[in-house]
Amino acid sequence: MTPEQLKASILQYAMEGKLVKQNLNDISAIQNLKEAREKIKEAIKNKELRKEKYTQAENNGKLPKNWGVARLKEICEKNNSSIKRGPFGSSITKSMFVPKGKDTYKVYEQGNAIRRDINYGSYYITKDKFESLSAFQVKTGDIIVSCAGTIGKTFILPPKIEPGIINQALLKLTLDTSIIDKKFFLLEFESISVQLNLHAKGSAIKNLASLKYLKNKVDFPLPPIEEQKRIVAKIEKLMPLVDEYAESYNRLQKIDNEFEDKLKQSVLQYAMEGKLVKQDPSDEPASELIKKIENEKAELVKEGKIKKSKKLHAITDDEKPFDIPDSWEWVSLGQIINLISGRDIPKKDHLNKEIKGSIPYITGASNIDKNGNINISEWVTNPTVVVNKGTILLSVKGTIGKISILDLAQAHIARQIMGIDNMFGIDKKYLQYYIESYVQQLQQKAKSIIPGISRDDLLLAILPLPPIKEQERIVIKLERLLSSINSLYL
C-alpha cells in the first residue's frame, strides 16, 4: 500500500464513522442539521439568502445513527457571500493591477496549488476596484478552495491577513462553526477531491467550471460536532505515523528501482565484456568486420553519400577499460557509425496534426517513453534533418540517454536528438545495448545548466566490437534476460 493509499484509507474510515467511537452523550448531528435547514428557510424569508433549488441528502443507514448528511450550503453561514467563486476573468485582469501601496488591496491567487502559508499572490488593485468586487472579499477564518489546475486543495485563512479578494481560480467558503469544525471540513474536503476531479471540465487545465455539482451532488457526512473534534485529534496523531511510513516506503522504492537499474547495467556490462555467450572459433573475427566497414565507408564517401569523417586517434591500452576476447576489437564509435545531429525548426512551422507532405517532428526526450516507443505530437512540411526507419535515436540535451530505434518511415529530428545511422553491418540492437551500457558515462560528460553532450562525446566513445555472429547471439540472450528482469518489476 502506498502512503497515498494509506492516507486515503484513514480518511475513508473517518468519513464512515469507523475511526473513533461514537459517544451517546454527543448532541446528534441530525438535530444540528435540522436547525441549519430551518435557518436557511428563515434567511431566504428575510432575503438574506437567495432561494436556490437544492436536494437534501439523508443518512442512508451506512453511517452511525447520530450522523447526518449535509449539502454544502447547509454547513456554511446563511448569507449570499458564504459560498463565493472568484470573479470571472474579465472582471479582474492584469491591466487592473497596481503596485502595492496606500489604499491597495491584494488579489489572492492560487498559483500551482494552495500553499501552506498565506504569502502568495503578488498583485494588487485600487480601492475603487476592490469596492466594486467587495463580494469576493476574504477574511480571517474563511476557507479557500482551489478550483483550477489542482482541484480541491483547501486552506484556512490565518489571522492578520492583508485585505483583499480572491481571483477566479479560488472558491471562498465561510463555514457555520456551530455545525461543522473547520479542520474536520478540510479533511472531509480532501476525501472528496478525487470525486471533484472526475467531474472537472477542461483538457489542458482542469476546472471546476460550475458549483452546481459541488452544491447539489456532493455528500458531506456530518458527525456530531464533538465527534468531529475527536476525529481531527485522532488523524493529527496518525498523520506523523503516515509520514514516517512514507519515508520508509519511498526509501525502499528507491532501493528497489536502483536495484533493477543496477541489475540491468550488470547484465549489459557482462555482455560488453564478452562473458554473456560463448565465443565460436568459426566466427569471422571482428578485425575482418572492421576492414569491411572501412572499405564501405570509403566507397560511400567517394559516391558523396556521406561526408569524410576526421581521422580518429588510435586507442591506447590505457583507454581500454577491461579485457575482451581475442576475436573482438576495440573501436571508436565514430569508426563504425554515421552520426546525424538534429536541427530545430521554428515553432511557427510546427503542425499539431499530420497533413499531406508532412513528416513527424521528434523534438526531444519527451517523444521517447521509458520502453523506447516514439510518440509523435507534431509534424513539419519543411524538414532539414531527416532520419530514416531503423536509425537509432538518442536524446542528447536536457534529458540525456533516452534511446529508441525509429520505426517510422522518416522523421525530422531537433537538436535535442542525434541519430546513429548504422549502415555498416553492425547489429542495430547490439549497438543500442552498447549505448545503454554507456549512458551513465555520457550523462557525466553533460555540461552547462541544461545538460548536453557534444558529437565528440559520442564519436570518441570506445566500443568493444564482437564478430557479427556473436553480436546476434548476445542480442538474443540479452533480450531474454532483460525481459525476465522487467517481468519481475511489473
CSV table of C-alpha atoms in Angstrom, one decimal:
chain,number,residue,atom,x,y,z
A,1,MET,CA,0.0,0.0,0.0
A,2,THR,CA,1.4,3.4,-1.0
A,3,PRO,CA,1.4,6.3,1.5
A,4,GLU,CA,-1.3,8.0,-0.5
A,5,GLN,CA,-3.5,4.9,-0.4
A,6,LEU,CA,-2.9,4.6,3.4
A,7,LYS,CA,-3.9,8.2,4.0
A,8,ALA,CA,-7.0,7.8,1.7
A,9,SER,CA,-8.0,4.7,3.7
A,10,ILE,CA,-7.7,6.6,7.0
A,11,LEU,CA,-9.8,9.4,5.7
A,12,GLN,CA,-12.4,7.0,4.3
A,13,TYR,CA,-12.6,5.2,7.7
A,14,ALA,CA,-13.0,8.6,9.4
A,15,MET,CA,-15.8,9.7,7.0
A,16,GLU,CA,-17.6,6.4,7.6
A,17,GLY,CA,-17.6,6.7,11.3
A,18,LYS,CA,-15.1,3.9,11.9
A,19,LEU,CA,-12.1,5.8,13.2
A,20,VAL,CA,-13.3,6.8,16.6
A,21,LYS,CA,-16.0,5.5,18.9
A,22,GLN,CA,-19.4,7.2,19.0
A,23,ASN,CA,-20.5,8.8,22.3
A,24,LEU,CA,-24.2,8.7,23.1
A,25,ASN,CA,-23.9,11.9,25.1
A,26,ASP,CA,-22.9,13.9,21.9
A,27,ILE,CA,-25.6,16.1,20.6
A,28,SER,CA,-26.9,14.4,17.4
A,29,ALA,CA,-25.8,15.9,14.1
A,30,ILE,CA,-29.2,15.2,12.8
A,31,GLN,CA,-30.7,17.8,15.2
A,32,ASN,CA,-28.0,20.3,14.2
A,33,LEU,CA,-28.7,19.7,10.6
A,34,LYS,CA,-32.4,20.2,11.1
A,35,GLU,CA,-31.7,23.5,12.8
A,36,ALA,CA,-29.4,24.5,9.9
A,37,ARG,CA,-32.2,23.8,7.4
A,38,GLU,CA,-34.6,26.0,9.4
A,39,LYS,CA,-32.0,28.8,9.4
A,40,ILE,CA,-31.9,28.5,5.6
A,41,LYS,CA,-35.6,28.9,5.3
A,42,GLU,CA,-35.5,31.9,7.7
A,43,ALA,CA,-32.6,33.6,5.8
A,44,ILE,CA,-34.5,33.2,2.5
A,45,LYS,CA,-37.6,34.6,4.0
A,46,ASN,CA,-35.6,37.6,5.3
A,47,LYS,CA,-33.9,38.0,1.9
A,48,GLU,CA,-30.5,37.3,3.5
A,49,LEU,CA,-30.1,34.3,1.2
A,50,ARG,CA,-31.1,33.7,-2.4
A,51,LYS,CA,-33.6,31.0,-2.9
A,52,GLU,CA,-31.9,28.2,-4.8
A,53,LYS,CA,-33.3,24.8,-5.6
A,54,TYR,CA,-31.3,22.0,-4.0
A,55,THR,CA,-31.8,18.4,-3.0
A,56,GLN,CA,-31.4,17.5,0.7
A,57,ALA,CA,-29.2,14.4,1.5
A,58,GLU,CA,-30.1,11.9,4.2
A,59,ASN,CA,-28.3,9.2,6.2
A,60,ASN,CA,-28.8,6.0,4.2
A,61,GLY,CA,-28.1,3.8,7.2
A,62,LYS,CA,-24.5,3.1,6.4
A,63,LEU,CA,-23.3,5.9,8.7
A,64,PRO,CA,-23.7,5.9,12.5
A,65,LYS,CA,-27.3,6.8,13.7
A,66,ASN,CA,-26.4,10.1,15.2
A,67,TRP,CA,-24.7,11.3,11.9
A,68,GLY,CA,-26.4,13.4,9.3
A,69,VAL,CA,-25.5,14.0,5.6
A,70,ALA,CA,-25.4,17.7,4.6
A,71,ARG,CA,-25.1,19.7,1.4
A,72,LEU,CA,-22.6,22.5,1.1
A,73,LYS,CA,-24.9,25.4,1.8
A,74,GLU,CA,-26.2,23.7,5.0
A,75,ILE,CA,-22.8,23.8,6.6
A,76,CYS,CA,-22.0,27.3,5.6
A,77,GLU,CA,-23.2,30.6,7.1
A,78,LYS,CA,-26.6,31.5,5.9
A,79,ASN,CA,-25.8,34.5,3.6
A,80,ASN,CA,-25.1,35.1,0.0
A,81,SER,CA,-21.4,35.6,0.4
A,82,SER,CA,-20.7,32.4,2.3
A,83,ILE,CA,-20.1,30.4,-0.9
A,84,LYS,CA,-18.4,32.5,-3.5
A,85,ARG,CA,-16.3,31.6,-6.5
A,86,GLY,CA,-13.8,34.3,-7.6
A,87,PRO,CA,-14.9,36.8,-10.2
A,88,PHE,CA,-14.9,35.9,-13.9
A,89,GLY,CA,-11.6,36.5,-15.7
A,90,SER,CA,-12.9,39.6,-17.5
A,91,SER,CA,-13.8,41.2,-14.1
A,92,ILE,CA,-10.2,41.3,-13.0
A,93,THR,CA,-7.3,41.3,-15.4
A,94,LYS,CA,-3.6,42.2,-15.2
A,95,SER,CA,-4.3,45.6,-16.7
A,96,MET,CA,-6.0,46.5,-13.5
A,97,PHE,CA,-3.1,45.7,-11.2
A,98,VAL,CA,-1.1,48.4,-9.5
A,99,PRO,CA,2.0,48.5,-7.3
A,100,LYS,CA,1.5,47.7,-3.6
A,101,GLY,CA,0.9,50.9,-1.6
A,102,LYS,CA,-1.6,53.0,0.3
A,103,ASP,CA,-5.2,52.1,-0.3
A,104,THR,CA,-4.3,49.0,-2.4
A,105,TYR,CA,-5.8,45.5,-1.9
A,106,LYS,CA,-4.3,42.1,-2.5
A,107,VAL,CA,-5.5,39.7,-5.1
A,108,TYR,CA,-5.2,36.2,-3.6
A,109,GLU,CA,-4.4,33.8,-6.4
A,110,GLN,CA,-3.9,30.0,-6.5
A,111,GLY,CA,-0.6,29.6,-8.2
A,112,ASN,CA,0.2,26.0,-8.8
A,113,ALA,CA,-1.7,24.9,-5.8
A,114,ILE,CA,-2.8,26.3,-2.4
A,115,ARG,CA,0.4,26.7,-0.5
A,116,ARG,CA,0.8,26.1,3.2
A,117,ASP,CA,1.3,29.8,4.0
A,118,ILE,CA,-0.5,32.9,3.0
A,119,ASN,CA,2.4,34.7,1.3
A,120,TYR,CA,1.0,34.0,-2.2
A,121,GLY,CA,-0.4,36.5,-4.6
A,122,SER,CA,1.7,39.4,-5.6
A,123,TYR,CA,-1.0,41.5,-7.4
A,124,TYR,CA,-2.8,44.5,-6.0
A,125,ILE,CA,-5.8,46.6,-7.1
A,126,THR,CA,-7.0,50.1,-6.2
A,127,LYS,CA,-9.6,50.9,-3.5
A,128,ASP,CA,-12.3,51.7,-6.1
A,129,LYS,CA,-11.8,48.3,-7.9
A,130,PHE,CA,-11.8,46.5,-4.5
A,131,GLU,CA,-15.1,48.1,-3.5
A,132,SER,CA,-16.6,47.1,-6.8
A,133,LEU,CA,-15.6,43.5,-6.2
A,134,SER,CA,-16.2,43.5,-2.4
A,135,ALA,CA,-18.5,40.5,-2.7
A,136,PHE,CA,-15.3,38.4,-3.3
A,137,GLN,CA,-13.5,39.8,-0.2
A,138,VAL,CA,-11.9,37.2,2.1
A,139,LYS,CA,-11.3,37.5,5.8
A,140,THR,CA,-9.5,35.6,8.6
A,141,GLY,CA,-11.1,32.2,9.1
A,142,ASP,CA,-12.5,31.8,5.6
A,143,ILE,CA,-11.7,28.6,3.8
A,144,ILE,CA,-10.4,28.9,0.2
A,145,VAL,CA,-10.5,26.1,-2.2
A,146,SER,CA,-8.5,25.7,-5.5
A,147,CYS,CA,-10.9,25.3,-8.5
A,148,ALA,CA,-8.5,25.2,-11.5
A,149,GLY,CA,-5.5,23.0,-12.3
A,150,THR,CA,-5.0,21.4,-8.9
A,151,ILE,CA,-8.6,21.0,-7.8
A,152,GLY,CA,-9.8,20.6,-4.2
A,153,LYS,CA,-6.8,21.8,-2.2
A,154,THR,CA,-8.1,23.7,0.9
A,155,PHE,CA,-6.7,26.2,3.3
A,156,ILE,CA,-8.0,28.2,6.3
A,157,LEU,CA,-7.0,31.9,6.1
A,158,PRO,CA,-5.0,32.7,9.2
A,159,PRO,CA,-5.2,35.8,11.4
A,160,LYS,CA,-3.9,39.2,10.2
A,161,ILE,CA,-4.2,38.7,6.5
A,162,GLU,CA,-4.0,41.6,4.1
A,163,PRO,CA,-7.4,42.8,3.0
A,164,GLY,CA,-8.1,41.6,-0.5
A,165,ILE,CA,-10.2,39.5,-2.8
A,166,ILE,CA,-9.9,36.0,-4.4
A,167,ASN,CA,-9.2,35.5,-8.1
A,168,GLN,CA,-11.3,33.3,-10.4
A,169,ALA,CA,-9.2,30.1,-9.6
A,170,LEU,CA,-10.4,30.1,-6.0
A,171,LEU,CA,-13.6,29.4,-4.1
A,172,LYS,CA,-14.3,31.1,-0.7
A,173,LEU,CA,-16.3,29.3,2.0
A,174,THR,CA,-17.4,30.7,5.3
A,175,LEU,CA,-18.5,27.8,7.5
A,176,ASP,CA,-21.1,27.7,10.2
A,177,THR,CA,-18.9,26.5,13.0
A,178,SER,CA,-21.9,25.6,15.2
A,179,ILE,CA,-22.4,22.6,12.9
A,180,ILE,CA,-19.0,21.8,11.4
A,181,ASP,CA,-15.4,22.1,12.7
A,182,LYS,CA,-13.1,23.8,10.2
A,183,LYS,CA,-10.3,21.3,10.5
A,184,PHE,CA,-12.8,18.4,10.1
A,185,PHE,CA,-14.1,20.1,7.0
A,186,LEU,CA,-10.6,20.3,5.5
A,187,LEU,CA,-10.2,16.5,6.0
A,188,GLU,CA,-13.7,15.9,4.6
A,189,PHE,CA,-13.0,18.0,1.5
A,190,GLU,CA,-9.7,16.2,1.0
A,191,SER,CA,-11.6,12.9,1.0
A,192,ILE,CA,-13.9,14.1,-1.9
A,193,SER,CA,-11.1,15.7,-4.0
A,194,VAL,CA,-10.9,12.7,-6.3
A,195,GLN,CA,-14.6,12.9,-6.9
A,196,LEU,CA,-14.4,16.6,-7.7
A,197,ASN,CA,-11.5,16.0,-10.2
A,198,LEU,CA,-13.6,13.4,-12.0
A,199,HIS,CA,-16.3,16.0,-12.6
A,200,ALA,CA,-13.9,18.8,-13.6
A,201,LYS,CA,-14.0,20.2,-17.1
A,202,GLY,CA,-11.2,21.0,-19.5
A,203,SER,CA,-8.4,19.1,-21.2
A,204,ALA,CA,-5.2,21.1,-20.7
A,205,ILE,CA,-6.2,22.8,-17.4
A,206,LYS,CA,-8.9,21.1,-15.3
A,207,ASN,CA,-11.5,23.5,-14.0
A,208,LEU,CA,-14.4,23.2,-11.5
A,209,ALA,CA,-16.5,25.1,-14.0
A,210,SER,CA,-19.8,25.0,-12.2
A,211,LEU,CA,-20.6,24.9,-8.5
A,212,LYS,CA,-23.9,23.1,-9.1
A,213,TYR,CA,-22.3,19.7,-8.8
A,214,LEU,CA,-20.5,20.7,-5.6
A,215,LYS,CA,-23.6,22.2,-4.1
A,216,ASN,CA,-26.2,19.6,-5.1
A,217,LYS,CA,-24.5,16.2,-5.7
A,218,VAL,CA,-21.6,16.0,-3.1
A,219,ASP,CA,-22.5,14.4,0.2
A,220,PHE,CA,-20.8,15.8,3.3
A,221,PRO,CA,-21.1,13.2,6.1
A,222,LEU,CA,-21.8,15.1,9.3
A,223,PRO,CA,-20.9,13.6,12.7
A,224,PRO,CA,-21.8,15.4,16.0
A,225,ILE,CA,-19.5,18.4,16.4
A,226,GLU,CA,-17.7,16.8,19.4
A,227,GLU,CA,-17.0,13.6,17.4
A,228,GLN,CA,-15.7,15.8,14.6
A,229,LYS,CA,-13.1,17.2,17.0
A,230,ARG,CA,-12.2,13.6,18.2
A,231,ILE,CA,-11.7,12.6,14.6
A,232,VAL,CA,-9.5,15.6,13.9
A,233,ALA,CA,-7.4,14.8,17.0
A,234,LYS,CA,-7.1,11.1,16.0
A,235,ILE,CA,-6.0,12.0,12.5
A,236,GLU,CA,-3.5,14.5,13.7
A,237,LYS,CA,-1.9,11.7,15.8
A,238,LEU,CA,-1.9,9.3,12.8
A,239,MET,CA,-0.5,11.6,10.1
A,240,PRO,CA,3.0,11.8,11.5
A,241,LEU,CA,3.0,8.0,11.5
A,242,VAL,CA,1.8,8.0,7.9
A,243,ASP,CA,4.7,10.4,7.1
A,244,GLU,CA,7.2,8.0,8.8
A,245,TYR,CA,5.7,5.2,6.7
A,246,ALA,CA,6.0,7.3,3.6
A,247,GLU,CA,9.7,7.9,4.3
A,248,SER,CA,10.4,4.2,4.7
A,249,TYR,CA,8.2,3.3,1.7
A,250,ASN,CA,9.9,5.8,-0.6
A,251,ARG,CA,13.4,4.7,0.6
A,252,LEU,CA,12.5,1.1,-0.2
A,253,GLN,CA,11.1,2.1,-3.6
A,254,LYS,CA,14.3,3.9,-4.4
A,255,ILE,CA,16.4,0.9,-3.4
A,256,ASP,CA,14.1,-1.3,-5.4
A,257,ASN,CA,14.3,0.9,-8.5
A,258,GLU,CA,18.1,1.3,-8.2
A,259,PHE,CA,18.5,-2.5,-7.8
A,260,GLU,CA,16.6,-3.0,-11.1
A,261,ASP,CA,18.7,-0.4,-12.9
A,262,LYS,CA,21.9,-1.9,-11.4
A,263,LEU,CA,20.9,-5.4,-12.3
A,264,LYS,CA,20.2,-4.3,-15.9
A,265,GLN,CA,23.6,-2.4,-16.1
A,266,SER,CA,25.4,-5.5,-14.7
A,267,VAL,CA,23.9,-7.7,-17.4
A,268,LEU,CA,24.8,-5.2,-20.1
A,269,GLN,CA,28.3,-4.9,-18.8
A,270,TYR,CA,28.7,-8.6,-18.7
A,271,ALA,CA,27.6,-8.7,-22.4
A,272,MET,CA,30.1,-5.9,-23.3
A,273,GLU,CA,32.9,-7.9,-21.7
A,274,GLY,CA,32.2,-10.9,-23.8
A,275,LYS,CA,31.1,-13.0,-20.9
A,276,LEU,CA,27.4,-13.5,-21.7
A,277,VAL,CA,27.7,-16.0,-24.5
A,278,LYS,CA,30.4,-18.4,-25.6
A,279,GLN,CA,32.8,-17.5,-28.4
A,280,ASP,CA,32.7,-19.6,-31.5
A,281,PRO,CA,36.1,-20.2,-33.2
A,282,SER,CA,34.3,-20.4,-36.6
A,283,ASP,CA,33.1,-16.8,-36.4
A,284,GLU,CA,34.8,-14.4,-38.6
A,285,PRO,CA,36.9,-12.2,-36.3
A,286,ALA,CA,35.9,-8.5,-35.7
A,287,SER,CA,39.2,-7.4,-37.3
A,288,GLU,CA,37.8,-8.6,-40.7
A,289,LEU,CA,34.5,-6.8,-40.0
A,290,ILE,CA,36.4,-3.5,-39.4
A,291,LYS,CA,38.1,-3.8,-42.7
A,292,LYS,CA,34.8,-4.3,-44.5
A,293,ILE,CA,33.4,-1.2,-42.6
A,294,GLU,CA,36.4,0.9,-43.7
A,295,ASN,CA,36.0,-0.1,-47.3
A,296,GLU,CA,32.3,0.5,-47.3
A,297,LYS,CA,32.7,4.0,-45.7
A,298,ALA,CA,35.4,4.9,-48.2
A,299,GLU,CA,33.0,3.9,-51.1
A,300,LEU,CA,30.1,5.9,-49.7
A,301,VAL,CA,32.4,9.0,-49.3
A,302,LYS,CA,33.5,8.5,-52.9
A,303,GLU,CA,29.9,8.4,-54.0
A,304,GLY,CA,29.1,11.5,-52.0
A,305,LYS,CA,26.5,9.8,-49.8
A,306,ILE,CA,28.3,10.6,-46.6
A,307,LYS,CA,31.0,13.1,-45.6
A,308,LYS,CA,34.5,12.0,-44.9
A,309,SER,CA,35.0,11.9,-41.1
A,310,LYS,CA,38.0,13.2,-39.4
A,311,LYS,CA,40.7,10.6,-38.6
A,312,LEU,CA,40.3,9.3,-35.0
A,313,HIS,CA,43.3,8.6,-32.8
A,314,ALA,CA,44.4,5.0,-32.2
A,315,ILE,CA,43.0,3.5,-29.0
A,316,THR,CA,45.8,3.0,-26.4
A,317,ASP,CA,45.9,0.2,-23.8
A,318,ASP,CA,45.3,2.7,-21.0
A,319,GLU,CA,42.0,3.7,-22.6
A,320,LYS,CA,40.7,0.1,-22.7
A,321,PRO,CA,38.5,-0.3,-19.5
A,322,PHE,CA,38.5,-4.1,-19.5
A,323,ASP,CA,39.8,-7.1,-21.3
A,324,ILE,CA,37.8,-8.6,-24.2
A,325,PRO,CA,38.0,-11.9,-26.1
A,326,ASP,CA,40.7,-12.4,-28.7
A,327,SER,CA,38.2,-12.4,-31.6
A,328,TRP,CA,36.9,-8.9,-30.5
A,329,GLU,CA,38.3,-5.5,-31.3
A,330,TRP,CA,38.2,-2.1,-29.6
A,331,VAL,CA,36.9,0.6,-31.9
A,332,SER,CA,35.9,4.3,-31.6
A,333,LEU,CA,32.2,4.6,-32.2
A,334,GLY,CA,33.0,7.2,-34.9
A,335,GLN,CA,34.7,4.4,-36.9
A,336,ILE,CA,31.5,2.3,-37.3
A,337,ILE,CA,28.6,4.8,-37.5
A,338,ASN,CA,27.4,7.9,-39.3
A,339,LEU,CA,26.3,10.4,-36.7
A,340,ILE,CA,23.5,12.8,-37.6
A,341,SER,CA,22.9,16.0,-35.5
A,342,GLY,CA,19.4,17.3,-35.3
A,343,ARG,CA,18.3,20.9,-36.0
A,344,ASP,CA,15.4,22.9,-34.7
A,345,ILE,CA,12.6,24.2,-36.9
A,346,PRO,CA,10.8,27.5,-35.9
A,347,LYS,CA,7.8,27.0,-33.7
A,348,LYS,CA,5.5,28.8,-36.2
A,349,ASP,CA,6.2,25.9,-38.7
A,350,HIS,CA,5.1,23.2,-36.3
A,351,LEU,CA,1.8,21.4,-37.1
A,352,ASN,CA,-0.4,19.7,-34.5
A,353,LYS,CA,-1.7,17.2,-37.0
A,354,GLU,CA,-0.4,15.3,-40.0
A,355,ILE,CA,-1.2,16.7,-43.4
A,356,LYS,CA,-0.2,15.6,-46.9
A,357,GLY,CA,3.5,16.3,-47.4
A,358,SER,CA,4.4,16.5,-43.7
A,359,ILE,CA,6.6,14.2,-41.7
A,360,PRO,CA,6.8,13.6,-37.9
A,361,TYR,CA,8.9,16.0,-35.9
A,362,ILE,CA,10.8,14.5,-33.0
A,363,THR,CA,11.7,17.4,-30.6
A,364,GLY,CA,13.4,15.6,-27.8
A,365,ALA,CA,13.3,13.1,-24.9
A,366,SER,CA,9.6,13.8,-24.3
A,367,ASN,CA,8.9,11.9,-27.6
A,368,ILE,CA,10.5,8.7,-26.3
A,369,ASP,CA,8.8,6.8,-23.5
A,370,LYS,CA,10.6,4.5,-20.9
A,371,ASN,CA,10.1,1.5,-23.2
A,372,GLY,CA,11.7,3.2,-26.2
A,373,ASN,CA,8.5,3.8,-28.0
A,374,ILE,CA,8.2,7.0,-30.0
A,375,ASN,CA,5.1,9.3,-29.5
A,376,ILE,CA,4.5,11.9,-32.2
A,377,SER,CA,2.5,15.1,-31.5
A,378,GLU,CA,4.0,17.5,-34.1
A,379,TRP,CA,4.7,17.4,-37.8
A,380,VAL,CA,6.6,19.7,-40.3
A,381,THR,CA,6.5,20.2,-44.0
A,382,ASN,CA,10.0,21.8,-44.3
A,383,PRO,CA,12.3,19.2,-42.8
A,384,THR,CA,16.1,19.8,-42.9
A,385,VAL,CA,17.5,16.8,-40.9
A,386,VAL,CA,15.6,13.7,-42.0
A,387,VAL,CA,16.4,10.3,-40.5
A,388,ASN,CA,15.0,7.0,-41.9
A,389,LYS,CA,13.5,3.9,-40.4
A,390,GLY,CA,16.0,1.9,-38.4
A,391,THR,CA,18.0,4.9,-37.2
A,392,ILE,CA,19.0,4.8,-33.6
A,393,LEU,CA,17.8,8.0,-31.8
A,394,LEU,CA,19.5,9.3,-28.7
A,395,SER,CA,18.4,12.3,-26.6
A,396,VAL,CA,21.5,14.5,-26.0
A,397,LYS,CA,20.2,17.6,-24.4
A,398,GLY,CA,18.1,18.2,-21.3
A,399,THR,CA,17.4,14.5,-20.6
A,400,ILE,CA,20.5,12.6,-21.7
A,401,GLY,CA,20.3,9.0,-22.8
A,402,LYS,CA,16.7,8.1,-23.9
A,403,ILE,CA,17.1,5.7,-26.8
A,404,SER,CA,14.8,4.3,-29.5
A,405,ILE,CA,15.1,2.7,-32.9
A,406,LEU,CA,13.0,4.7,-35.4
A,407,ASP,CA,10.1,2.5,-36.6
A,408,LEU,CA,8.6,5.3,-38.8
A,409,ALA,CA,9.4,5.7,-42.5
A,410,GLN,CA,11.0,9.1,-41.8
A,411,ALA,CA,11.2,11.8,-39.2
A,412,HIS,CA,12.8,15.2,-38.7
A,413,ILE,CA,14.9,15.4,-35.5
A,414,ALA,CA,15.5,18.6,-33.4
A,415,ARG,CA,18.9,19.5,-31.9
A,416,GLN,CA,18.0,17.7,-28.7
A,417,ILE,CA,18.3,14.4,-30.6
A,418,MET,CA,21.2,12.7,-32.5
A,419,GLY,CA,20.7,9.9,-35.0
A,420,ILE,CA,23.0,7.0,-35.3
A,421,ASP,CA,22.8,5.7,-38.8
A,422,ASN,CA,24.2,2.3,-38.7
A,423,MET,CA,24.8,1.4,-42.4
A,424,PHE,CA,28.0,-0.6,-42.0
A,425,GLY,CA,26.9,-4.1,-41.0
A,426,ILE,CA,26.7,-3.8,-37.2
A,427,ASP,CA,23.8,-5.3,-35.4
A,428,LYS,CA,21.5,-2.4,-34.5
A,429,LYS,CA,20.3,-3.9,-31.3
A,430,TYR,CA,23.8,-4.7,-30.2
A,431,LEU,CA,24.7,-1.1,-30.9
A,432,GLN,CA,21.7,0.1,-28.9
A,433,TYR,CA,22.6,-2.1,-26.0
A,434,TYR,CA,26.1,-0.7,-26.0
A,435,ILE,CA,24.8,2.8,-25.8
A,436,GLU,CA,22.5,1.9,-23.0
A,437,SER,CA,25.5,0.5,-21.1
A,438,TYR,CA,27.4,3.7,-21.8
A,439,VAL,CA,24.6,6.2,-20.9
A,440,GLN,CA,25.9,6.9,-17.4
A,441,GLN,CA,29.3,7.9,-18.7
A,442,LEU,CA,27.5,10.2,-21.3
A,443,GLN,CA,25.5,11.8,-18.5
A,444,GLN,CA,28.7,12.5,-16.6
A,445,LYS,CA,30.1,14.3,-19.7
A,446,ALA,CA,27.0,16.6,-19.9
A,447,LYS,CA,27.8,20.2,-19.4
A,448,SER,CA,26.1,23.5,-18.6
A,449,ILE,CA,22.9,24.3,-16.6
A,450,ILE,CA,20.8,22.5,-19.3
A,451,PRO,CA,22.8,19.2,-19.6
A,452,GLY,CA,24.1,18.4,-23.1
A,453,ILE,CA,26.7,16.3,-24.8
A,454,SER,CA,28.7,17.0,-28.0
A,455,ARG,CA,29.2,15.0,-31.1
A,456,ASP,CA,32.7,14.1,-30.0
A,457,ASP,CA,31.4,12.7,-26.7
A,458,LEU,CA,29.8,10.0,-28.9
A,459,LEU,CA,32.3,9.7,-31.8
A,460,LEU,CA,35.2,9.2,-29.4
A,461,ALA,CA,33.5,6.7,-27.2
A,462,ILE,CA,35.2,3.3,-27.5
A,463,LEU,CA,33.2,0.2,-28.1
A,464,PRO,CA,34.0,-3.5,-27.7
A,465,LEU,CA,33.2,-5.0,-31.1
A,466,PRO,CA,32.4,-8.7,-31.3
A,467,PRO,CA,32.2,-10.7,-34.5
A,468,ILE,CA,28.8,-10.1,-36.2
A,469,LYS,CA,27.5,-13.6,-35.5
A,470,GLU,CA,28.4,-13.2,-31.8
A,471,GLN,CA,26.7,-9.8,-31.8
A,472,GLU,CA,23.5,-11.6,-32.9
A,473,ARG,CA,23.8,-14.3,-30.1
A,474,ILE,CA,24.4,-11.6,-27.5
A,475,VAL,CA,21.3,-9.7,-28.6
A,476,ILE,CA,19.2,-12.8,-28.3
A,477,LYS,CA,20.5,-13.6,-24.8
A,478,LEU,CA,20.2,-10.0,-23.6
A,479,GLU,CA,16.6,-9.7,-24.8
A,480,ARG,CA,15.7,-12.9,-22.9
A,481,LEU,CA,17.4,-11.8,-19.7
A,482,LEU,CA,16.2,-8.2,-19.8
A,483,SER,CA,12.6,-9.4,-20.4
A,484,SER,CA,12.9,-11.6,-17.3
A,485,ILE,CA,14.1,-8.7,-15.2
A,486,ASN,CA,11.3,-6.4,-16.5
A,487,SER,CA,8.7,-9.1,-15.6
A,488,LEU,CA,9.9,-9.1,-12.0
A,489,TYR,CA,9.2,-5.4,-11.6
A,490,LEU,CA,5.8,-5.2,-13.3
